[in-house]
mmCIF file of C-alpha atoms in Angstrom:
data_model
loop_
_atom_site.group_PDB
_atom_site.id
_atom_site.type_symbol
_atom_site.label_atom_id
_atom_site.label_comp_id
_atom_site.label_asym_id
_atom_site.label_seq_id
_atom_site.Cartn_x
_atom_site.Cartn_y
_atom_site.Cartn_z
ATOM 1 C CA UNK A 101 -50.636 9.654 -23.122
ATOM 2 C CA UNK A 102 -48.475 12.347 -24.553
ATOM 3 C CA UNK A 103 -44.765 12.360 -24.037
ATOM 4 C CA UNK A 104 -43.350 15.393 -22.307
ATOM 5 C CA UNK A 105 -40.156 16.786 -20.953
ATOM 6 C CA UNK A 106 -41.381 17.653 -17.508
ATOM 7 C CA UNK A 107 -38.771 17.044 -14.852
ATOM 8 C CA UNK A 108 -38.853 13.942 -12.707
ATOM 9 C CA UNK A 109 -39.698 14.196 -9.011
ATOM 10 C CA UNK A 110 -39.137 11.680 -6.229
ATOM 11 C CA UNK A 111 -42.073 11.286 -3.866
ATOM 12 C CA UNK A 112 -41.821 10.622 -0.123
ATOM 13 C CA UNK A 113 -44.911 9.873 1.929
ATOM 14 C CA UNK A 114 -45.346 9.719 5.683
ATOM 15 C CA UNK A 115 -47.903 7.159 6.835
ATOM 16 C CA UNK A 116 -50.363 8.004 9.584
ATOM 17 C CA UNK A 117 -48.460 6.010 12.165
ATOM 18 C CA UNK A 118 -45.019 6.559 10.659
ATOM 19 C CA UNK A 119 -42.431 9.000 11.923
ATOM 20 C CA UNK A 120 -40.400 9.247 8.755
ATOM 21 C CA UNK A 121 -41.243 9.988 5.153
ATOM 22 C CA UNK A 122 -40.568 6.919 3.011
ATOM 23 C CA UNK A 123 -39.679 6.956 -0.640
ATOM 24 C CA UNK A 124 -42.607 5.539 -2.574
ATOM 25 C CA UNK A 125 -41.974 6.377 -6.216
ATOM 26 C CA UNK A 126 -41.531 9.133 -8.742
ATOM 27 C CA UNK A 127 -43.545 11.150 -11.244
ATOM 28 C CA UNK A 128 -43.208 13.828 -13.890
ATOM 29 C CA UNK A 129 -44.558 17.310 -13.166
ATOM 30 C CA UNK A 130 -43.942 20.834 -14.450
ATOM 31 C CA UNK A 131 -43.271 22.341 -11.016
ATOM 32 C CA UNK A 132 -43.210 21.609 -7.309
ATOM 33 C CA UNK A 133 -46.820 22.600 -6.592
ATOM 34 C CA UNK A 134 -48.163 20.320 -9.248
ATOM 35 C CA UNK A 135 -45.772 17.564 -8.212
ATOM 36 C CA UNK A 136 -47.314 17.592 -4.721
ATOM 37 C CA UNK A 137 -50.804 17.609 -6.175
ATOM 38 C CA UNK A 138 -50.059 14.734 -8.486
ATOM 39 C CA UNK A 139 -48.330 12.803 -5.741
ATOM 40 C CA UNK A 140 -51.518 13.137 -3.737
ATOM 41 C CA UNK A 141 -53.483 11.626 -6.618
ATOM 42 C CA UNK A 142 -51.095 8.837 -7.390
ATOM 43 C CA UNK A 143 -49.595 7.813 -4.061
ATOM 44 C CA UNK A 144 -52.118 8.637 -1.318
ATOM 45 C CA UNK A 145 -55.432 7.600 -2.833
ATOM 46 C CA UNK A 146 -55.676 4.525 -0.624
ATOM 47 C CA UNK A 147 -55.040 6.302 2.669
ATOM 48 C CA UNK A 148 -51.306 5.709 2.444
ATOM 49 C CA UNK A 149 -50.277 8.962 3.988
ATOM 50 C CA UNK A 150 -50.791 12.191 5.850
ATOM 51 C CA UNK A 151 -47.816 14.145 4.535
ATOM 52 C CA UNK A 152 -45.994 14.370 1.220
ATOM 53 C CA UNK A 153 -42.512 15.515 0.279
ATOM 54 C CA UNK A 154 -41.346 15.848 -3.294
ATOM 55 C CA UNK A 155 -37.856 16.597 -4.466
ATOM 56 C CA UNK A 156 -36.499 16.939 -7.962
ATOM 57 C CA UNK A 157 -34.735 13.729 -8.821
ATOM 58 C CA UNK A 158 -31.766 15.685 -10.153
ATOM 59 C CA UNK A 159 -31.220 17.107 -6.667
ATOM 60 C CA UNK A 160 -30.588 13.711 -5.206
ATOM 61 C CA UNK A 161 -26.913 12.902 -5.213
ATOM 62 C CA UNK A 162 -26.448 9.175 -5.221
ATOM 63 C CA UNK A 163 -23.469 6.944 -4.696
ATOM 64 C CA UNK A 164 -22.128 5.332 -7.824
ATOM 65 C CA UNK A 165 -23.316 1.723 -8.146
ATOM 66 C CA UNK A 166 -19.989 0.974 -9.805
ATOM 67 C CA UNK A 167 -18.217 1.918 -6.614
ATOM 68 C CA UNK A 168 -20.332 -0.412 -4.528
ATOM 69 C CA UNK A 169 -17.405 -2.706 -3.920
ATOM 70 C CA UNK A 170 -14.953 -0.132 -2.654
ATOM 71 C CA UNK A 171 -17.577 1.775 -0.683
ATOM 72 C CA UNK A 172 -19.399 -0.962 1.126
ATOM 73 C CA UNK A 173 -17.538 -4.261 0.967
ATOM 74 C CA UNK A 174 -14.765 -3.172 3.352
ATOM 75 C CA UNK A 175 -17.366 -3.051 6.131
ATOM 76 C CA UNK A 176 -18.077 -6.738 5.675
ATOM 77 C CA UNK A 177 -15.296 -8.076 7.886
ATOM 78 C CA UNK A 178 -15.354 -5.352 10.528
ATOM 79 C CA UNK A 179 -17.620 -7.207 12.892
ATOM 80 C CA UNK A 180 -15.945 -5.431 15.789
ATOM 81 C CA UNK A 181 -17.802 -2.294 14.750
ATOM 82 C CA UNK A 182 -20.942 -3.852 16.106
ATOM 83 C CA UNK A 183 -21.049 -3.628 19.859
ATOM 84 C CA UNK A 184 -21.691 -7.348 20.194
ATOM 85 C CA UNK A 185 -18.621 -8.256 22.243
ATOM 86 C CA UNK A 186 -19.735 -6.517 25.367
ATOM 87 C CA UNK A 187 -21.554 -8.173 28.150
ATOM 88 C CA UNK A 188 -24.719 -6.218 28.711
ATOM 89 C CA UNK A 189 -26.484 -5.925 32.030
ATOM 90 C CA UNK A 190 -29.543 -8.169 32.114
ATOM 91 C CA UNK A 191 -31.877 -5.156 32.112
ATOM 92 C CA UNK A 192 -30.737 -4.042 28.647
ATOM 93 C CA UNK A 193 -30.168 -7.513 27.281
ATOM 94 C CA UNK A 194 -32.427 -7.069 24.272
ATOM 95 C CA UNK A 195 -30.615 -4.177 22.724
ATOM 96 C CA UNK B 128 -90.834 5.044 -11.528
ATOM 97 C CA UNK B 129 -93.195 6.898 -9.219
ATOM 98 C CA UNK B 130 -91.653 9.630 -7.143
ATOM 99 C CA UNK B 131 -93.439 11.716 -4.531
ATOM 100 C CA UNK B 132 -91.759 14.813 -5.998
ATOM 101 C CA UNK B 133 -92.052 16.875 -2.870
ATOM 102 C CA UNK B 134 -90.122 20.116 -2.748
ATOM 103 C CA UNK B 135 -87.670 18.533 -0.324
ATOM 104 C CA UNK B 136 -87.101 15.542 -2.573
ATOM 105 C CA UNK B 137 -86.632 17.744 -5.601
ATOM 106 C CA UNK B 138 -84.185 19.990 -3.743
ATOM 107 C CA UNK B 139 -82.103 16.934 -2.820
ATOM 108 C CA UNK B 140 -82.327 15.323 -6.261
ATOM 109 C CA UNK B 141 -81.123 18.464 -8.008
ATOM 110 C CA UNK B 142 -77.886 18.357 -6.045
ATOM 111 C CA UNK B 143 -77.587 14.564 -6.149
ATOM 112 C CA UNK B 144 -78.040 14.510 -9.915
ATOM 113 C CA UNK B 145 -75.572 17.340 -10.459
ATOM 114 C CA UNK B 146 -72.958 15.237 -8.656
ATOM 115 C CA UNK B 147 -73.977 11.956 -10.308
ATOM 116 C CA UNK B 148 -74.040 13.267 -13.867
ATOM 117 C CA UNK B 149 -70.762 15.159 -13.529
ATOM 118 C CA UNK B 150 -69.211 12.066 -12.030
ATOM 119 C CA UNK B 151 -70.318 10.008 -15.022
ATOM 120 C CA UNK B 152 -69.042 12.660 -17.442
ATOM 121 C CA UNK B 153 -65.662 13.048 -15.822
ATOM 122 C CA UNK B 154 -65.173 9.309 -15.592
ATOM 123 C CA UNK B 155 -65.055 9.346 -19.405
ATOM 124 C CA UNK B 156 -61.459 10.547 -18.997
ATOM 125 C CA UNK B 157 -60.513 7.301 -17.305
ATOM 126 C CA UNK B 158 -57.790 5.804 -19.454
ATOM 127 C CA UNK B 159 -57.733 8.863 -21.737
ATOM 128 C CA UNK B 160 -56.272 11.592 -19.526
ATOM 129 C CA UNK B 161 -53.700 13.956 -21.032
ATOM 130 C CA UNK B 162 -51.143 12.607 -18.559
ATOM 131 C CA UNK B 163 -51.216 9.603 -16.257
ATOM 132 C CA UNK B 164 -51.430 11.638 -13.048
ATOM 133 C CA UNK B 165 -54.323 13.765 -14.316
ATOM 134 C CA UNK B 166 -56.090 10.662 -15.553
ATOM 135 C CA UNK B 167 -55.989 9.355 -11.978
ATOM 136 C CA UNK B 168 -56.981 12.736 -10.580
ATOM 137 C CA UNK B 169 -60.101 12.931 -12.748
ATOM 138 C CA UNK B 170 -61.077 9.389 -11.799
ATOM 139 C CA UNK B 171 -60.454 10.098 -8.102
ATOM 140 C CA UNK B 172 -62.599 13.221 -8.220
ATOM 141 C CA UNK B 173 -65.327 11.504 -10.224
ATOM 142 C CA UNK B 174 -65.452 8.901 -7.459
ATOM 143 C CA UNK B 175 -65.749 11.656 -4.842
ATOM 144 C CA UNK B 176 -68.750 13.028 -6.744
ATOM 145 C CA UNK B 177 -70.228 9.568 -7.032
ATOM 146 C CA UNK B 178 -69.949 9.118 -3.273
ATOM 147 C CA UNK B 179 -71.736 12.420 -2.708
ATOM 148 C CA UNK B 180 -74.460 11.429 -5.157
ATOM 149 C CA UNK B 181 -74.930 8.051 -3.470
ATOM 150 C CA UNK B 182 -75.427 9.608 -0.047
ATOM 151 C CA UNK B 183 -77.882 12.178 -1.375
ATOM 152 C CA UNK B 184 -79.820 9.691 -3.495
ATOM 153 C CA UNK B 185 -80.172 7.338 -0.547
ATOM 154 C CA UNK B 186 -81.490 10.236 1.496
ATOM 155 C CA UNK B 187 -83.803 11.536 -1.234
ATOM 156 C CA UNK B 188 -85.285 8.116 -1.969
ATOM 157 C CA UNK B 189 -85.946 7.068 1.619
ATOM 158 C CA UNK B 190 -89.367 8.754 1.710
ATOM 159 C CA UNK B 191 -90.488 6.687 -1.304
ATOM 160 C CA UNK B 192 -88.836 3.440 -0.241
ATOM 161 C CA UNK B 193 -86.361 3.715 -3.144
ATOM 162 C CA UNK B 194 -82.649 3.107 -2.823
ATOM 163 C CA UNK B 195 -79.724 4.844 -4.475
ATOM 164 C CA UNK B 196 -79.447 2.250 -7.249
ATOM 165 C CA UNK B 197 -83.093 2.449 -8.214
ATOM 166 C CA UNK B 198 -82.892 6.226 -8.397
ATOM 167 C CA UNK B 199 -79.664 6.293 -10.372
ATOM 168 C CA UNK B 200 -80.271 3.366 -12.682
ATOM 169 C CA UNK B 201 -84.006 3.279 -13.288
ATOM 170 C CA UNK B 202 -85.229 6.839 -13.416
ATOM 171 C CA UNK B 203 -86.170 8.193 -16.802
ATOM 172 C CA UNK B 204 -84.453 11.127 -18.405
ATOM 173 C CA UNK B 205 -87.087 13.713 -17.445
ATOM 174 C CA UNK B 206 -86.858 12.573 -13.813
ATOM 175 C CA UNK B 207 -83.261 13.730 -13.543
ATOM 176 C CA UNK B 208 -83.104 17.228 -12.101
ATOM 177 C CA UNK B 209 -79.498 18.298 -12.656
ATOM 178 C CA UNK B 210 -78.824 21.630 -14.347
ATOM 179 C CA UNK B 211 -77.927 21.176 -18.014
ATOM 180 C CA UNK B 212 -74.325 22.369 -17.500
ATOM 181 C CA UNK B 213 -73.452 19.100 -15.769
ATOM 182 C CA UNK B 214 -74.537 16.849 -18.642
ATOM 183 C CA UNK B 215 -72.782 18.631 -21.522
ATOM 184 C CA UNK B 216 -70.180 16.484 -23.287
ATOM 185 C CA UNK B 217 -66.561 17.551 -22.922
ATOM 186 C CA UNK B 218 -66.246 18.306 -26.640
ATOM 187 C CA UNK B 219 -68.631 20.431 -28.700
ATOM 188 C CA UNK B 220 -69.063 17.598 -31.189
ATOM 189 C CA UNK B 221 -69.490 15.070 -28.398
ATOM 190 C CA UNK B 222 -66.453 13.098 -29.462
ATOM 191 C CA UNK B 223 -64.665 11.359 -26.642
ATOM 192 C CA UNK B 224 -62.704 11.815 -24.554
ATOM 193 C CA UNK B 225 -63.152 15.430 -25.496
ATOM 194 C CA UNK B 226 -61.930 18.929 -24.827
ATOM 195 C CA UNK B 227 -59.824 19.045 -21.678
ATOM 196 C CA UNK B 228 -60.184 22.840 -21.501
ATOM 197 C CA UNK B 229 -63.934 22.469 -21.116
ATOM 198 C CA UNK B 230 -63.420 19.781 -18.466
ATOM 199 C CA UNK B 231 -61.190 22.144 -16.501
ATOM 200 C CA UNK B 232 -63.508 25.133 -16.886
ATOM 201 C CA UNK B 233 -66.646 23.246 -15.934
ATOM 202 C CA UNK B 234 -64.938 21.514 -13.015
ATOM 203 C CA UNK B 235 -63.719 24.864 -11.754
ATOM 204 C CA UNK B 236 -67.032 26.719 -12.105
ATOM 205 C CA UNK B 237 -69.029 23.888 -10.561
ATOM 206 C CA UNK B 238 -66.500 23.126 -7.796
ATOM 207 C CA UNK B 239 -66.799 26.750 -6.663
ATOM 208 C CA UNK B 240 -70.576 26.366 -6.677
ATOM 209 C CA UNK B 241 -70.448 23.055 -4.785
ATOM 210 C CA UNK B 242 -68.137 24.654 -2.207
ATOM 211 C CA UNK B 243 -70.645 27.364 -1.419
ATOM 212 C CA UNK B 244 -73.562 24.973 -1.455
ATOM 213 C CA UNK B 245 -71.915 22.434 0.876
ATOM 214 C CA UNK B 246 -70.732 25.193 3.188
ATOM 215 C CA UNK B 247 -74.308 26.457 3.577
ATOM 216 C CA UNK B 248 -75.780 22.957 3.792
ATOM 217 C CA UNK B 249 -73.627 22.188 6.822
ATOM 218 C CA UNK B 250 -76.143 24.282 8.744
ATOM 219 C CA UNK B 251 -79.173 22.438 7.352
ATOM 220 C CA UNK B 252 -82.064 21.631 9.677
ATOM 221 C CA UNK B 253 -81.858 18.135 8.155
ATOM 222 C CA UNK B 254 -79.055 16.561 10.190
ATOM 223 C CA UNK B 255 -78.305 13.864 7.631
ATOM 224 C CA UNK B 256 -77.945 16.452 4.882
ATOM 225 C CA UNK B 257 -75.714 18.512 7.162
ATOM 226 C CA UNK B 258 -73.494 15.472 7.740
ATOM 227 C CA UNK B 259 -73.272 14.736 4.010
ATOM 228 C CA UNK B 260 -72.346 18.373 3.430
ATOM 229 C CA UNK B 261 -69.580 18.309 5.998
ATOM 230 C CA UNK B 262 -67.950 15.285 4.404
ATOM 231 C CA UNK B 263 -68.453 16.553 0.862
ATOM 232 C CA UNK B 264 -67.026 19.985 1.554
ATOM 233 C CA UNK B 265 -63.541 18.590 2.141
ATOM 234 C CA UNK B 266 -63.666 16.868 -1.228
ATOM 235 C CA UNK B 267 -65.087 19.931 -2.969
ATOM 236 C CA UNK B 268 -62.319 22.117 -1.518
ATOM 237 C CA UNK B 269 -59.747 19.904 -3.138
ATOM 238 C CA UNK B 270 -61.682 19.830 -6.426
ATOM 239 C CA UNK B 271 -61.706 23.617 -6.419
ATOM 240 C CA UNK B 272 -58.000 23.853 -5.706
ATOM 241 C CA UNK B 273 -57.162 21.305 -8.381
ATOM 242 C CA UNK B 274 -59.333 22.846 -11.086
ATOM 243 C CA UNK B 275 -58.388 26.433 -10.221
ATOM 244 C CA UNK B 276 -54.763 25.437 -10.558
ATOM 245 C CA UNK B 277 -55.334 24.055 -14.067
ATOM 246 C CA UNK B 278 -57.415 27.121 -14.994
ATOM 247 C CA UNK B 279 -54.514 29.430 -14.248
ATOM 248 C CA UNK B 280 -51.907 27.190 -15.837
ATOM 249 C CA UNK B 281 -53.808 26.766 -19.085
ATOM 250 C CA UNK B 282 -55.445 30.211 -19.183
ATOM 251 C CA UNK B 283 -52.196 32.003 -18.459
ATOM 252 C CA UNK B 284 -50.300 29.500 -20.571
ATOM 253 C CA UNK B 285 -49.524 29.527 -24.256
ATOM 254 C CA UNK B 286 -51.555 31.462 -26.836
ATOM 255 C CA UNK B 287 -53.083 28.155 -27.907
ATOM 256 C CA UNK B 288 -54.050 27.006 -24.406
ATOM 257 C CA UNK B 289 -55.444 30.434 -23.567
ATOM 258 C CA UNK B 290 -57.617 30.471 -26.685
ATOM 259 C CA UNK B 291 -58.947 27.015 -25.864
ATOM 260 C CA UNK B 292 -59.723 28.001 -22.295
ATOM 261 C CA UNK B 293 -61.477 31.174 -23.403
ATOM 262 C CA UNK B 294 -63.569 29.184 -25.894
ATOM 263 C CA UNK B 295 -64.469 26.672 -23.169
ATOM 264 C CA UNK B 296 -65.486 29.494 -20.826
ATOM 265 C CA UNK B 297 -67.678 31.031 -23.544
ATOM 266 C CA UNK B 298 -69.299 27.641 -24.058
ATOM 267 C CA UNK B 299 -70.019 27.030 -20.379
ATOM 268 C CA UNK B 300 -71.146 30.529 -19.426
ATOM 269 C CA UNK B 301 -74.692 30.552 -20.889
ATOM 270 C CA UNK B 302 -75.507 27.485 -18.764
ATOM 271 C CA UNK B 303 -74.488 29.053 -15.462
ATOM 272 C CA UNK B 304 -77.687 31.020 -14.970
ATOM 273 C CA UNK B 305 -79.460 27.815 -14.053
ATOM 274 C CA UNK B 306 -77.194 27.400 -11.039
ATOM 275 C CA UNK B 307 -78.373 30.663 -9.564
ATOM 276 C CA UNK B 308 -82.065 30.653 -10.207
ATOM 277 C CA UNK B 309 -84.524 30.516 -7.357
ATOM 278 C CA UNK B 310 -87.959 28.894 -7.666
ATOM 279 C CA UNK B 311 -90.613 27.367 -5.433
ATOM 280 C CA UNK B 312 -88.352 24.432 -4.565
ATOM 281 C CA UNK B 313 -85.652 26.829 -3.337
ATOM 282 C CA UNK B 314 -88.142 29.002 -1.531
ATOM 283 C CA UNK B 315 -89.474 25.981 0.362
ATOM 284 C CA UNK B 316 -85.963 24.808 1.209
ATOM 285 C CA UNK B 317 -85.032 28.227 2.486
ATOM 286 C CA UNK B 318 -88.217 28.532 4.544
ATOM 287 C CA UNK B 319 -87.634 25.140 6.208
ATOM 288 C CA UNK B 320 -83.924 25.880 6.658
ATOM 289 C CA UNK B 321 -83.235 22.743 4.605
ATOM 290 C CA UNK B 322 -80.714 24.662 2.525
ATOM 291 C CA UNK B 323 -80.032 27.912 0.713
ATOM 292 C CA UNK B 324 -81.929 29.168 -2.281
ATOM 293 C CA UNK B 325 -79.542 28.710 -5.185
ATOM 294 C CA UNK B 326 -80.128 32.339 -6.133
ATOM 295 C CA UNK B 327 -78.473 33.405 -2.890
ATOM 296 C CA UNK B 328 -75.170 31.802 -3.915
ATOM 297 C CA UNK B 329 -74.432 33.969 -6.924
ATOM 298 C CA UNK B 330 -72.654 36.948 -5.354
ATOM 299 C CA UNK B 331 -70.286 34.774 -3.336
ATOM 300 C CA UNK B 332 -69.721 32.521 -6.316
ATOM 301 C CA UNK B 333 -68.643 35.458 -8.458
ATOM 302 C CA UNK B 334 -66.320 36.639 -5.716
ATOM 303 C CA UNK B 335 -64.783 33.165 -5.696
ATOM 304 C CA UNK B 336 -64.322 32.582 -9.439
ATOM 305 C CA UNK B 337 -63.580 36.030 -10.825
ATOM 306 C CA UNK B 338 -60.133 36.493 -9.243
ATOM 307 C CA UNK B 339 -59.040 33.079 -10.543
ATOM 308 C CA UNK B 340 -60.333 33.800 -14.042
ATOM 309 C CA UNK B 341 -58.536 37.159 -13.943
ATOM 310 C CA UNK B 342 -55.332 35.440 -12.873
ATOM 311 C CA UNK B 343 -55.892 32.987 -15.720
ATOM 312 C CA UNK B 344 -56.069 36.024 -18.053
ATOM 313 C CA UNK B 345 -59.533 34.935 -19.201
ATOM 314 C CA UNK B 346 -62.225 37.435 -20.089
ATOM 315 C CA UNK B 347 -65.636 37.147 -18.468
ATOM 316 C CA UNK B 348 -68.260 36.343 -21.099
ATOM 317 C CA UNK B 349 -71.433 38.379 -21.239
ATOM 318 C CA UNK B 350 -74.236 37.299 -18.918
ATOM 319 C CA UNK B 351 -77.401 36.156 -20.590
ATOM 320 C CA UNK B 352 -80.801 35.359 -19.146
ATOM 321 C CA UNK B 353 -81.099 31.685 -18.308
ATOM 322 C CA UNK B 354 -82.800 29.573 -20.970
ATOM 323 C CA UNK B 355 -82.189 26.135 -19.446
ATOM 324 C CA UNK B 356 -84.549 23.995 -17.417
ATOM 325 C CA UNK B 357 -82.634 20.857 -16.468
ATOM 326 C CA UNK B 358 -83.708 21.369 -12.847
ATOM 327 C CA UNK B 359 -87.277 20.869 -14.045
ATOM 328 C CA UNK B 360 -86.435 17.737 -16.005
ATOM 329 C CA UNK B 361 -86.073 19.376 -19.430
ATOM 330 C CA UNK B 362 -82.653 18.332 -20.661
ATOM 331 C CA UNK B 363 -80.354 18.730 -23.628
ATOM 332 C CA UNK B 364 -80.068 15.923 -26.166
ATOM 333 C CA UNK B 365 -76.903 14.794 -24.387
ATOM 334 C CA UNK B 366 -78.407 13.417 -21.182
ATOM 335 C CA UNK B 367 -80.175 10.505 -22.871
ATOM 336 C CA UNK B 368 -76.909 9.285 -24.378
ATOM 337 C CA UNK B 369 -75.151 9.608 -21.049
ATOM 338 C CA UNK B 370 -77.897 7.664 -19.295
ATOM 339 C CA UNK B 371 -77.796 4.918 -21.900
ATOM 340 C CA UNK B 372 -74.189 4.345 -20.809
ATOM 341 C CA UNK B 373 -74.889 4.709 -17.117
ATOM 342 C CA UNK B 374 -78.037 2.621 -17.002
ATOM 343 C CA UNK B 375 -77.267 0.006 -19.641
ATOM 344 C CA UNK B 376 -76.426 -2.838 -17.295
ATOM 345 C CA UNK B 377 -79.476 -2.476 -15.046
ATOM 346 C CA UNK B 378 -81.716 -2.156 -18.064
ATOM 347 C CA UNK B 379 -80.251 -5.208 -19.785
ATOM 348 C CA UNK B 380 -79.984 -7.344 -16.648
ATOM 349 C CA UNK B 381 -82.605 -6.008 -14.211
ATOM 350 C CA UNK B 382 -81.575 -6.518 -10.615
ATOM 351 C CA UNK B 383 -78.141 -7.758 -11.664
ATOM 352 C CA UNK B 384 -75.471 -7.518 -8.994
ATOM 353 C CA UNK B 385 -71.774 -8.335 -8.822
#
């Protein structure tokens, strides 16, 4: 395999019964059309999907793993944000 | 192996063998593709062709009580009826994995041909053949899209890639005549509404490939009269080598199964 400097693309596939596209991996491709074509070859060859999205990895803005503590830990002790302290009518008891 | 060699059987075997032999050729890229994704793509498409060949071989052999494996693995070289174009190695010198430009060019030219053939065969008086055609057409449409895409990218690419594509086109072109030649087998197929005479596909084929080749900035080579007779069992020196790969296991271990 040759090395290349093609940009990286993230691939999202929607399964036949699924409503949402799920991230399933990434690949290198020279442009969007070929990225879709390659995604078809690599990620849907075993009937995994009926629809493909690709997006350049560089266009995904991610949270900084280093800020994980300050971003997400504060939610740990805010149990009152879950609506678990209400008494629900029996008919919606399994919410 | 004794074959009844009826016109119908020969018509079916010509198409089956075209698919089988190209499948075997293209599978040579497995593990050697220029990039991982294209490696998978070639293997996927080779498997599509193999599936088409299996269905057609099963159908063609039924009259003689022969199954797909017997036809694929035990026929002799002169009993294969594919046009010569399908058996050519990817590289001029036969070295593997070969010249990717030739792979792209041949896949494109033959995918266009398969598209027309399958489209017409959907209306075959033979309902099984019509069903095979319907399934195969979807695969062939993708093969055409995939190979046309590479044709344009590499043809209208760098000076180096364009020169390689043009050389590959020049190499493939003299073998194309065989794909558009009518004979008694075609005439019989046409008369029984089994399928089109191959000769009738040429105009539509040109209309399909020429715009793509133009977009790929490739020049059409000069047409020459056809000098190849693979459809009659007269092959190039390359088919025997290919078959020795394909048939090795059944020859060494007759009747061997997984």
